[in-house]
Coordinates of C-alpha atoms and ligand atoms in Angstrom, one line a residue:
M1 CA 129.5 161.2 109.1
L2 CA 132.4 160.1 111.3
Y3 CA 133.8 156.6 111.8
Y4 CA 135.0 155.3 115.1
S5 CA 137.3 152.3 115.7
T6 CA 135.7 149.1 117.1
N7 CA 138.7 148.9 119.4
G8 CA 138.0 152.4 120.7
Q9 CA 141.6 153.6 120.8
S10 CA 141.9 155.5 117.5
P11 CA 140.5 159.0 116.7
K12 CA 137.3 159.4 114.7
V13 CA 137.8 160.1 111.1
D14 CA 135.7 161.0 108.0
F15 CA 134.9 158.8 105.0
K16 CA 138.0 159.9 103.2
T17 CA 140.4 159.0 105.9
A18 CA 138.6 155.8 106.7
T19 CA 138.9 154.8 103.0
I20 CA 142.5 155.7 102.7
N21 CA 143.5 154.1 106.0
G22 CA 141.6 150.9 105.4
Q23 CA 142.2 149.6 108.9
T24 CA 142.1 151.7 112.1
P25 CA 145.5 152.5 113.7
D26 CA 144.5 150.5 116.8
K27 CA 143.8 147.5 114.5
G28 CA 140.1 147.7 114.9
L29 CA 137.5 148.3 112.1
Y30 CA 135.9 151.6 111.2
F31 CA 132.3 151.8 112.1
P32 CA 129.8 154.7 111.4
E33 CA 128.9 156.8 114.3
F34 CA 125.2 156.4 113.6
I35 CA 123.1 154.3 111.2
P36 CA 121.2 156.6 108.8
Q37 CA 117.4 156.0 108.8
L38 CA 115.8 156.0 105.4
E39 CA 112.5 157.8 104.7
K40 CA 109.5 155.5 104.8
S41 CA 108.3 157.0 101.5
F42 CA 111.7 156.1 99.9
I43 CA 111.1 152.4 100.9
E44 CA 107.5 152.5 99.9
N45 CA 108.2 154.0 96.5
I46 CA 111.4 152.1 95.8
D47 CA 110.0 150.7 92.5
E48 CA 110.1 154.2 91.1
Y49 CA 113.8 154.8 91.6
P50 CA 116.4 153.7 89.1
N51 CA 119.2 151.6 90.7
E52 CA 121.8 154.5 90.6
A53 CA 119.4 156.8 92.4
I54 CA 118.8 154.1 95.1
A55 CA 122.5 153.6 95.5
Y56 CA 123.2 157.3 95.7
E57 CA 120.5 157.8 98.4
I58 CA 122.0 154.9 100.5
I59 CA 125.6 156.0 100.3
K60 CA 125.3 159.8 100.5
P61 CA 125.1 160.1 104.3
Y62 CA 128.1 157.8 104.7
V63 CA 130.3 159.8 102.3
G64 CA 129.2 163.2 103.7
N65 CA 131.0 166.1 102.1
T66 CA 134.2 164.2 101.3
I67 CA 133.2 163.7 97.7
P68 CA 131.2 166.3 95.8
A69 CA 127.7 165.3 94.8
D70 CA 128.3 165.2 91.0
V71 CA 131.5 163.1 91.4
L72 CA 129.7 160.7 93.8
K73 CA 126.8 160.3 91.4
K74 CA 129.2 159.4 88.7
I75 CA 131.0 156.9 90.9
V76 CA 127.8 155.3 91.9
E77 CA 126.6 155.1 88.3
E78 CA 129.7 153.3 87.2
T79 CA 129.5 151.0 90.3
V80 CA 126.1 149.6 89.4
N81 CA 126.1 149.8 85.6
F82 CA 125.4 146.1 85.1
S83 CA 122.3 144.0 85.7
I84 CA 121.5 142.7 89.1
P85 CA 118.4 140.6 88.5
L86 CA 116.3 138.6 91.0
V87 CA 115.6 135.3 89.2
P88 CA 113.0 132.9 90.5
I89 CA 114.2 129.4 90.9
N90 CA 110.9 127.9 92.2
E91 CA 107.8 129.2 94.1
K92 CA 109.7 129.7 97.3
I93 CA 113.2 130.8 96.4
A94 CA 114.7 133.4 94.0
S95 CA 118.3 134.0 93.2
L96 CA 119.8 137.5 93.4
E97 CA 122.4 137.3 90.7
L98 CA 125.3 139.4 91.7
F99 CA 127.7 137.9 89.1
H100 CA 127.0 140.0 86.0
G101 CA 130.0 142.4 86.6
P102 CA 133.4 142.2 84.9
T103 CA 134.9 139.4 87.2
L104 CA 131.6 137.5 87.6
A105 CA 131.4 137.9 91.4
F106 CA 129.6 140.2 93.8
K107 CA 132.9 141.7 94.9
D108 CA 132.9 143.8 91.7
I109 CA 130.4 146.1 93.3
G110 CA 132.4 146.9 96.4
A111 CA 135.7 147.0 94.4
R112 CA 134.4 149.3 91.7
F113 CA 133.1 151.7 94.3
M114 CA 136.2 151.6 96.4
S115 CA 138.7 151.9 93.6
R116 CA 136.9 155.0 92.2
C117 CA 136.7 156.7 95.7
L118 CA 140.3 156.0 96.4
G119 CA 141.3 157.2 92.9
Y120 CA 139.5 160.5 93.7
F121 CA 141.0 160.8 97.2
V122 CA 144.7 160.2 96.2
K123 CA 144.7 162.4 93.1
D124 CA 147.2 164.8 94.7
Q125 CA 149.1 162.3 96.9
Q126 CA 152.9 162.6 96.7
K127 CA 153.8 159.0 97.7
K128 CA 153.2 155.9 95.6
V129 CA 149.8 154.6 96.6
T130 CA 150.1 150.8 97.2
V131 CA 146.9 148.8 97.7
L132 CA 147.4 145.5 99.5
V133 CA 144.8 142.8 99.2
A134 CA 144.7 139.4 100.7
T135 CA 142.2 137.2 98.7
S136 CA 140.6 133.8 99.3
G137 CA 139.7 133.9 95.6
D138 CA 137.4 136.5 94.3
T139 CA 138.5 139.8 96.0
G140 CA 141.8 139.9 94.2
G141 CA 140.3 139.7 90.7
A142 CA 137.6 142.3 91.5
V143 CA 140.1 144.7 93.0
A144 CA 142.7 144.2 90.3
N145 CA 140.1 144.9 87.7
G146 CA 138.9 148.0 89.5
F147 CA 142.4 149.5 89.7
Y148 CA 143.9 148.2 86.5
D149 CA 146.0 150.9 84.8
V150 CA 145.0 153.5 87.3
P151 CA 147.9 156.0 87.3
G152 CA 149.9 156.3 90.6
V153 CA 148.4 153.2 92.2
D154 CA 150.1 149.8 92.6
V155 CA 148.1 146.8 93.7
I156 CA 149.7 143.9 95.5
I157 CA 147.5 140.8 95.6
L158 CA 148.3 137.9 98.0
Y159 CA 146.6 134.6 97.4
P160 CA 147.0 131.2 99.0
S161 CA 148.9 128.8 96.7
G162 CA 146.8 126.0 95.3
K163 CA 143.6 127.2 97.0
V164 CA 142.0 129.3 94.3
S165 CA 140.2 128.1 91.1
S166 CA 141.9 128.3 87.8
V167 CA 139.7 131.1 86.5
Q168 CA 140.3 133.0 89.8
E169 CA 144.0 132.6 89.5
K170 CA 144.0 133.8 85.9
Q171 CA 142.0 136.8 86.9
L172 CA 144.6 137.7 89.4
T173 CA 147.7 136.9 87.5
T174 CA 147.2 137.9 83.8
L175 CA 146.6 141.6 84.1
G176 CA 150.2 142.8 84.6
K177 CA 151.0 146.5 84.5
N178 CA 150.3 148.0 88.0
I179 CA 148.8 144.7 89.3
H180 CA 151.3 142.4 91.2
A181 CA 150.2 138.9 92.1
L182 CA 151.9 137.1 94.9
E183 CA 151.3 133.4 95.4
V184 CA 151.8 132.7 99.1
K185 CA 152.9 129.4 100.5
G186 CA 150.1 129.3 103.1
S187 CA 146.4 129.8 103.8
F188 CA 144.1 132.8 103.2
D189 CA 144.4 133.6 106.9
D190 CA 148.2 133.7 106.5
C191 CA 147.8 136.2 103.6
Q192 CA 145.5 138.3 105.7
Q193 CA 148.0 138.2 108.6
M194 CA 150.9 139.3 106.3
V195 CA 148.9 142.3 105.2
K196 CA 148.1 143.2 108.8
D197 CA 151.8 142.8 109.7
V198 CA 153.0 145.1 106.9
F199 CA 150.6 147.8 108.1
A200 CA 152.1 147.5 111.6
H201 CA 155.5 148.0 110.0
A202 CA 154.5 150.8 107.6
A203 CA 157.5 152.9 108.8
D204 CA 159.8 150.5 107.1
F205 CA 158.4 151.6 103.7
P206 CA 158.6 155.4 103.8
Q207 CA 158.2 155.9 100.1
L208 CA 155.0 153.9 100.0
F209 CA 151.5 155.0 100.9
L210 CA 150.0 151.7 102.1
T211 CA 146.3 151.0 102.1
S212 CA 144.1 147.9 102.0
A213 CA 141.2 146.8 99.8
N214 CA 139.8 144.0 101.8
S215 CA 136.1 143.9 102.8
I216 CA 137.2 145.7 106.0
N217 CA 137.6 148.9 104.0
V218 CA 134.4 151.0 104.5
A219 CA 134.4 151.9 100.8
R220 CA 134.0 148.2 99.9
W221 CA 131.8 147.3 102.8
L222 CA 129.1 150.0 102.6
P223 CA 128.2 149.9 98.9
Q224 CA 127.4 146.2 99.3
Q225 CA 124.1 147.5 100.8
F226 CA 123.0 148.6 97.4
Y227 CA 121.9 145.2 96.0
Y228 CA 119.8 144.3 99.1
F229 CA 117.6 147.3 98.1
F230 CA 117.6 146.3 94.4
A231 CA 116.4 142.9 95.6
Y232 CA 113.6 144.4 97.6
K233 CA 112.7 146.6 94.6
Q234 CA 112.2 143.4 92.6
W235 CA 110.4 141.4 95.4
A236 CA 106.8 141.0 94.4
D237 CA 105.1 140.5 97.7
K238 CA 106.1 143.6 99.6
N239 CA 103.8 142.6 102.5
N240 CA 105.8 139.5 103.2
P241 CA 109.5 140.5 103.0
P242 CA 112.1 137.9 102.1
V243 CA 114.3 135.8 104.2
I244 CA 117.8 136.4 102.7
S245 CA 120.5 133.8 102.7
V246 CA 124.0 135.1 102.2
P247 CA 126.9 132.7 101.5
S248 CA 129.4 134.0 104.0
G249 CA 133.2 133.9 104.6
N250 CA 134.6 137.1 105.9
F251 CA 131.0 138.3 106.7
G252 CA 131.3 141.6 104.9
N253 CA 128.4 140.9 102.5
I254 CA 126.0 139.8 105.2
C255 CA 127.1 142.6 107.5
A256 CA 126.1 145.1 104.7
G257 CA 122.7 143.4 104.5
L258 CA 122.2 143.7 108.2
L259 CA 123.2 147.3 108.0
A260 CA 120.7 147.9 105.2
A261 CA 118.0 146.3 107.4
A262 CA 119.0 148.5 110.4
S263 CA 118.5 151.5 108.1
G264 CA 115.0 150.5 107.4
L265 CA 115.1 147.9 104.6
P266 CA 112.3 145.3 105.2
V267 CA 113.9 141.8 105.6
K268 CA 112.2 139.0 107.5
H269 CA 115.4 137.2 108.5
F270 CA 119.0 136.7 107.5
I271 CA 120.8 133.4 107.0
A272 CA 124.6 133.3 107.2
A273 CA 125.4 130.3 105.0
C274 CA 128.8 129.0 105.8
N275 CA 130.7 126.0 104.5
A276 CA 132.7 123.7 106.8
N277 CA 134.3 126.8 108.3
D278 CA 131.7 127.0 111.0
T279 CA 133.1 129.5 113.5
I280 CA 130.0 131.7 113.6
P281 CA 127.4 128.9 113.5
E282 CA 129.2 127.4 116.4
F283 CA 129.4 130.7 118.2
L284 CA 125.7 131.4 117.8
N285 CA 124.9 127.8 119.0
T286 CA 127.2 127.7 122.0
G287 CA 127.8 131.3 122.9
I288 CA 131.6 130.5 122.9
Y289 CA 133.7 132.0 120.1
P290 CA 135.9 129.0 119.0
E291 CA 139.5 129.3 117.8
K292 CA 139.7 127.5 114.5
K293 CA 142.0 127.1 111.5
S294 CA 140.5 127.4 108.0
V295 CA 139.7 124.3 106.1
A296 CA 139.7 124.0 102.3
T297 CA 136.3 123.5 100.7
I298 CA 134.8 123.6 97.2
S299 CA 133.3 127.1 98.1
N300 CA 136.8 128.4 98.6
A301 CA 136.0 132.1 98.7
M302 CA 134.4 131.3 102.1
D303 CA 137.3 129.4 103.6
V304 CA 137.7 131.8 106.5
A305 CA 138.2 130.7 110.1
S306 CA 138.0 134.1 111.8
P307 CA 135.6 136.4 109.9
S308 CA 136.9 140.0 110.2
N309 CA 133.5 141.7 109.8
F310 CA 131.8 139.8 112.6
V311 CA 132.9 142.6 115.0
R312 CA 130.9 145.0 112.9
I313 CA 127.8 142.8 113.1
M314 CA 128.2 142.8 116.9
E315 CA 128.4 146.5 116.7
I316 CA 125.2 146.8 114.8
F317 CA 123.5 144.9 117.5
G318 CA 125.1 146.7 120.4
Q319 CA 127.0 143.5 121.4
Q320 CA 123.7 141.9 122.2
V321 CA 123.8 138.3 120.9
P322 CA 120.1 137.6 121.7
D323 CA 119.1 140.6 119.5
L324 CA 121.4 139.3 116.8
K325 CA 119.9 135.8 116.9
K326 CA 116.4 137.3 116.4
Q327 CA 117.6 138.5 113.0
L328 CA 120.3 136.0 112.0
T329 CA 120.6 132.3 111.9
A330 CA 123.8 130.6 110.8
Y331 CA 124.3 127.2 109.2
S332 CA 127.3 125.2 108.2
V333 CA 127.0 123.1 105.0
N334 CA 129.6 120.5 104.2
D335 CA 130.9 119.8 100.7
A336 CA 128.9 116.7 100.1
D337 CA 125.6 118.5 100.8
T338 CA 126.8 121.5 98.7
K339 CA 127.3 119.2 95.8
A340 CA 124.0 117.4 96.3
T341 CA 122.2 120.7 96.4
L342 CA 123.9 122.0 93.3
K343 CA 122.9 118.9 91.4
K344 CA 119.3 118.8 92.8
V345 CA 118.6 122.4 91.9
F346 CA 120.0 121.9 88.4
D347 CA 118.1 118.7 87.8
E348 CA 114.8 119.9 89.3
Y349 CA 114.7 123.5 88.2
Q350 CA 117.3 123.8 85.5
Y351 CA 119.0 126.5 87.5
L352 CA 122.8 126.2 87.8
L353 CA 124.2 127.5 91.1
D354 CA 127.9 128.0 91.8
P355 CA 129.3 126.2 94.9
H356 CA 128.9 129.3 97.1
G357 CA 125.3 129.8 96.0
A358 CA 124.6 126.1 96.6
V359 CA 125.7 126.6 100.3
G360 CA 123.3 129.5 100.5
Y361 CA 120.5 127.6 98.9
N362 CA 120.9 124.6 101.2
A363 CA 120.9 126.8 104.3
L364 CA 117.9 128.7 103.1
E365 CA 116.0 125.5 102.5
Q366 CA 116.8 124.3 106.0
Y367 CA 115.4 127.5 107.4
L368 CA 112.3 127.6 105.2
S369 CA 111.5 124.0 106.1
G370 CA 110.8 125.2 109.6
N371 CA 109.2 128.4 108.6
I372 CA 106.7 127.4 106.0
L373 CA 105.0 130.7 105.4
E374 CA 108.2 132.4 104.4
K375 CA 109.9 132.8 101.1
G376 CA 113.5 133.6 100.4
I377 CA 116.3 134.9 98.4
V378 CA 119.6 133.2 97.9
V379 CA 122.4 135.7 97.2
E380 CA 124.2 134.2 94.3
T381 CA 127.7 135.5 94.8
A382 CA 129.5 134.1 91.7
H383 CA 128.8 132.9 88.2
P384 CA 129.1 129.0 88.1
V385 CA 131.5 129.3 85.2
K386 CA 134.1 130.7 87.6
F387 CA 134.2 127.3 89.3
Y388 CA 133.6 125.2 86.2
D389 CA 136.3 122.7 87.3
V390 CA 134.1 121.9 90.4
V391 CA 130.7 122.3 88.9
E392 CA 131.0 120.3 85.7
P393 CA 131.7 116.9 87.4
I394 CA 128.8 117.5 89.7
I395 CA 126.2 118.0 87.0
N396 CA 128.0 115.7 84.6
K397 CA 127.8 118.3 81.8
S398 CA 130.1 120.9 80.4
I399 CA 129.1 124.5 80.9
E400 CA 129.7 127.1 78.3
I401 CA 132.6 129.4 79.1
P402 CA 132.0 133.0 78.0
A403 CA 134.5 134.2 75.3
F404 CA 136.2 136.8 77.6
I405 CA 136.9 134.1 80.2
K406 CA 138.3 131.8 77.5
E407 CA 140.7 134.5 76.5
Q408 CA 141.8 135.0 80.1
L409 CA 142.4 131.2 80.5
E410 CA 144.8 131.4 77.6
A411 CA 146.7 134.5 78.6
S412 CA 150.1 134.2 80.2
Q413 CA 150.6 134.7 83.9
Q414 CA 152.8 137.0 85.8
V415 CA 153.2 135.8 89.4
T416 CA 155.8 135.7 92.2
L417 CA 155.8 132.7 94.6
I418 CA 156.7 133.9 98.1
D419 CA 157.0 132.5 101.6
N420 CA 154.4 133.0 104.2
S421 CA 156.2 135.7 106.2
L422 CA 156.4 139.5 106.7
E423 CA 160.0 139.4 105.6
A424 CA 159.1 137.9 102.2
L425 CA 156.4 140.4 101.6
G426 CA 158.6 143.3 102.8
S427 CA 161.5 142.4 100.5
F428 CA 159.1 142.2 97.6
L429 CA 157.8 145.7 98.4
K430 CA 161.3 147.0 98.7
N431 CA 162.7 145.4 95.6
Q432 CA 159.7 145.9 93.3
L433 CA 158.2 149.2 94.3
M434 CA 160.8 151.4 96.2
Ligands
PLP1 C1 134.0 136.6 98.9 C2 133.0 135.7 98.5 C3 132.0 135.2 99.5 C4 132.1 135.6 100.9 O1 131.8 136.9 101.1 P1 132.1 137.6 102.5 O2 131.7 139.1 102.4 O3 133.6 137.5 102.7 O4 131.3 136.9 103.6 C5 131.0 134.3 99.0 N1 131.0 133.9 97.8 C6 131.8 134.3 96.8 C7 131.7 133.8 95.4 C8 132.9 135.2 97.2 O5 133.7 135.6 96.3

């Protein structure tokens, strides 16, 4: 399998090079040359496969011969070695709980897969491998956790000051060792821009081998397909496939779902559930892609004004918006409705959503109210305890904090406050790493 650039100006590369590069040299995104089609018998008999076998089957064609089969099997096993249950909330809606990994968010899956692939690929690299990550909240923790104490790899995490939850901030800043947390005086989009700018100036850092770990990296994006198959495996009514609602920010997660569907996974319809950052809902409604600035919400991991992965979604649908709209509906849900949904679902069904899941649930309900024969899945992207400071006042109750999170909340932080500029990031790299 080769990957081309969505900007069309960079050479095609294999999975190894795409993973190491992160972004294409022409500042596009890597996209697979073709979408593998799964055997019908595989889908029909999916109940009989253990999760790691499903994951291996899905990822194998994308990795090609860049990782030997036995190594890839081990990587995949370690990626999915926690439970990913489909939990019914009521007769119509079930929750796909993606928060049982080490940092309590779905990003653990992509981050675990990518860190292990990258670890394999850079084993004999001469330069110091430096992974740059801009995070709106959850990516940083998952990536930091995946790379913690990996020899020869430094991780630089940029997060927007004052815009991540206290649990998230602790997950970024308390690891230490090879994990460097930078608190940026700016927004998530600023952080993302700084990472892009450093790549454009890579020649200024000759001792460093720079790579990224955002959802644009194919090794993070592609394994996110796994759990859509795990969901289908657990879906009782195979004759009536689910509508799947995905709380969306940078659109990597939902793009993986759409890719899975393009490979043959039965899904009725996808819902992109956005918060007040409504660029894509507006684009699908008006046909005009608006220029927006991100706004802060209580579902902060989705505070993204210009979702990077949307170009990949357009690529899956051959740039045909009408085809895309047949499979995808996007909604924007404001904070007030998010809170009301979280409270309602807790009061009526004793199921506690996190703010991101609540956005997903609200959007799914809107869709199902006009499509009464359908049933759906809300992808629950984070554990509510990660956002206890938001959730507790809404339900007027304290939620139990797991012991390992409590420990983290008490640990001391190591963090550097920096300006929102390429110069500030550049001098950190020079002073700390070179
Ligand atoms: C990152 C994140 C999202 C958004 O996922 P994208 O792939 O960026 O669309 C949603 N919910 C939570 C909890 C997240 O951490």
